[in-house]
Amino acid sequence: VRVGELPTPALVVDLARFDANVALMGERWPGESLRTHVKAFKSTTLARRVAAAGHPSFCGATVRELNGMAAAGLGHDLLLANEVVDPARLQVLAGLDARVTVAVDSDATIDAAAAAGIDEVLIDVNVGLPRCGCPPADAGRLADRARAAGLTVRGTMGYEGHVTVIDDRDEREAATSDAMRRLAEAHEAVGGDVLSGGSTLSWDLNHVVTELQAGSFTLMDTEFAGRGSPFRPAMAVLGTVVSVNADARHAVVDVGLKSLGMDHGNPTIEAGKVWLCSDEHTTYRETPLPRVGDRRLVWPAHIDPTVALHERMHVVAGPLQTDEGTVDLDADVVEVWPVDLRNW
Amino acid sequence: VRVGELPTPALVVDLARFDANVALMGERWPGESLRTHVKAFKSTTLARRVAAAGHPSFCGATVRELNGMAAAGLGHDLLLANEVVDPARLQVLAGLDARVTVAVDSDATIDAAAAAGIDEVLIDVNVGLPRCGCPPADAGRLADRARAAGLTVRGTMGYEGHVTVIDDRDEREAATSDAMRRLAEAHEAVGGDVLSGGSTLSWDLNHVVTELQAGSFTLMDTEFAGRGSPFRPAMAVLGTVVSVNADARHAVVDVGLKSLGMDHGNPTIEAGKVWLCSDEHTTYRETPLPRVGDRRLVWPAHIDPTVALHERMHVVAGPLQTDEGTVDLDADVVEVWPVDLRNW
């Protein structure tokens, strides 16, 4: 199948860019020091390619992601980087044929993990993002409680997600250092070998963690790429122009907010200016106007929720565009990567 | 299964409110004058309940929606209220065991429909929303072209979606009337029995169309309900509190932007104030703080993309909340409605 024959909307991936992104990340975070976050791409096929590049450790945000990774034989070292108190799902995790570690940040999550038969945990520390994680000063007490409950405490994790919204690199570095100071203090009280944290945007700013949790770097998106990151967008949504309005001078592609994560705002169409997105459409301006049936690449502002809306990714060797900047309709789809880790 | 036992995040539906919404809409738009839009809920089980209430006509935004409706025996009168130029998918539509009508707004879409063996079309007229639809002055010419290509032209459609963002009811009515004047003018040149248009927000403002296209009224959402609509929100995302931060005075539920349509902004949690949503979490403030393991209803701002993220809806007789405003954990799930019309 060639790109020009794909039913739209369809996720398309530039394999050369993807591989380059993984190689670049691997220079700074070799081997197991990279804990790739599957929430960004939700695909065991993609994960297998990262593992083949020398990075066998992964984390996920949902139990289903970890279940799927274990079933795919990718259970070397899996971290649920999230709090779960559902006894049934924790028991499933405990029974996986995989090394499973679970984040805990409270008495309740420790008790739930221990009751379900989980072996290993990380103490999740709040380092500034208003989300999960215990206060740093409480980390030591929680580690003691976990050990008393029979759990092995591998160390700590802390996600400095609040720094990703800082545009200025120096400010971002200072905020990262501040967050990691809190993590390191907590870790002193907790002990263990693992300090886990980070993100694609702090990959070269975080000098404290022993392993980087990052996922966006693989497929990348316009929001993160716009912040001076060297990783390049490797995934777009392929669309077809279905309507052209010569009076109003706009065109409409069949890519809308049901095929795009919209929490970071509108997507980008290089040939024109995006005006609005509705359920199944993006209206944009392009001069001269395209023709009905033409194809365009719609670059999402946030890849994680975009991927989660699709059943599969269509992979081309790359690039997705010709030298003239148009979609390479003749490019062969060399692989199909199912998005098999969707839902919860 | 009771609501308190559902794995979260999970869509939950209040059947009493749903039925009341359908009954209210049916008073103004009885029988076939209501063409329920399946894009809002993507479930043949839900659609069957609307049909059983006396409304056998439906429209959809994707070919997959129509395929699924036909396969479910709900093919009495299906309209693809969207432009498609994909020959393969149009041929599938033409072969369905169903009455299928397709929207066309250009020479290209007419030619594609005729080539695929489609029998019936509506001329889609742009009535002000910057999206699909031909200029009103071009509608007659397109109808002639369609008839010359062997297609039956049932009439026109025009979606006044641009009025849904107008808060003031009088202004919304004036804008609706203006849009429908354009549709009526186009219809004079086109002919046929059908003038199709409308939305949940113009249900009592549109006096021109012969059939109303509306879907949101069934499950409703906070965005539309906030505009003075009498339809009541009947669907929420059930979440579990997974983390509580006593220092920062916030709590975190396991409902995030992968289980919520975010294009209309943050969801609502009645017990508190929503602060931010990330992939799998919503951080909010509630006083006094809840406990880890507590359950909360997260009301989405936009139901259409929210439903599209889930595999099923869990239906309770209703209400979802107790008299004290907390989640009714003892409510039985009386039906499960698969979201079987997802993707494209």
Short mmCIF file of N, CA and C in Angstrom, two decimals, chain A residues 130-131, chain B residues 241-246 248-253 269 273 275-276 282-286 289-291:
data_model
loop_
_atom_site.label_atom_id
_atom_site.label_comp_id
_atom_site.label_asym_id
_atom_site.label_seq_id
_atom_site.Cartn_x
_atom_site.Cartn_y
_atom_site.Cartn_z
N PRO A 130 1.51 19.98 40.02
CA PRO A 130 0.33 19.74 40.87
C PRO A 130 -0.42 18.47 40.44
N ARG A 131 0.12 17.34 40.83
CA ARG A 131 -0.52 16.07 40.46
C ARG A 131 -0.18 15.06 41.55
N VAL B 241 -10.34 8.74 43.04
CA VAL B 241 -9.28 9.57 43.60
C VAL B 241 -8.07 8.67 43.85
N VAL B 242 -6.94 8.98 43.19
CA VAL B 242 -5.76 8.13 43.34
C VAL B 242 -4.66 8.81 44.15
N SER B 243 -4.80 10.11 44.37
CA SER B 243 -3.76 10.80 45.13
C SER B 243 -4.37 12.05 45.77
N VAL B 244 -3.93 12.34 46.97
CA VAL B 244 -4.39 13.54 47.69
C VAL B 244 -3.16 14.24 48.25
N ASN B 245 -3.08 15.53 48.02
CA ASN B 245 -1.94 16.29 48.51
C ASN B 245 -2.43 17.29 49.55
N ALA B 246 -2.23 16.95 50.82
CA ALA B 246 -2.76 17.78 51.90
C ALA B 246 -2.05 19.13 51.98
N ALA B 248 -0.68 20.90 49.39
CA ALA B 248 -1.12 21.76 48.29
C ALA B 248 -2.64 21.84 48.22
N ARG B 249 -3.31 21.02 49.02
CA ARG B 249 -4.77 21.00 49.09
C ARG B 249 -5.41 20.68 47.74
N HIS B 250 -4.86 19.68 47.05
CA HIS B 250 -5.53 19.21 45.85
C HIS B 250 -5.65 17.69 45.87
N ALA B 251 -6.57 17.21 45.05
CA ALA B 251 -6.74 15.77 44.86
C ALA B 251 -6.63 15.47 43.37
N VAL B 252 -6.39 14.19 43.06
CA VAL B 252 -6.20 13.77 41.68
C VAL B 252 -7.12 12.58 41.39
N VAL B 253 -7.94 12.70 40.34
CA VAL B 253 -8.74 11.55 39.90
C VAL B 253 -8.14 10.99 38.61
N ILE B 269 -16.14 19.02 37.95
CA ILE B 269 -16.37 18.11 39.08
C ILE B 269 -17.17 18.92 40.09
N LYS B 273 -13.18 22.32 42.32
CA LYS B 273 -12.79 23.18 41.21
C LYS B 273 -11.64 22.52 40.45
N TRP B 275 -8.48 22.06 38.21
CA TRP B 275 -7.28 22.86 38.08
C TRP B 275 -6.60 22.56 36.75
N LEU B 276 -6.29 21.30 36.52
CA LEU B 276 -5.64 20.95 35.25
C LEU B 276 -5.88 19.48 34.93
N THR B 282 -6.93 14.26 36.37
CA THR B 282 -7.44 15.61 36.56
C THR B 282 -7.14 16.01 38.00
N THR B 283 -6.44 17.13 38.14
CA THR B 283 -6.14 17.67 39.46
C THR B 283 -7.20 18.70 39.80
N TYR B 284 -7.76 18.61 41.01
CA TYR B 284 -8.82 19.56 41.39
C TYR B 284 -8.76 19.81 42.89
N ARG B 285 -9.46 20.87 43.30
CA ARG B 285 -9.53 21.21 44.72
C ARG B 285 -10.91 20.87 45.25
N GLU B 286 -10.94 20.27 46.42
CA GLU B 286 -12.21 19.96 47.08
C GLU B 286 -11.99 20.12 48.58
N LEU B 289 -10.77 17.72 51.79
CA LEU B 289 -10.17 16.84 50.79
C LEU B 289 -10.82 15.45 50.82
N PRO B 290 -10.99 14.84 49.66
CA PRO B 290 -11.49 13.46 49.63
C PRO B 290 -10.40 12.50 50.09
N ARG B 291 -10.74 11.23 50.16
CA ARG B 291 -9.76 10.21 50.51
C ARG B 291 -9.39 9.41 49.27
#
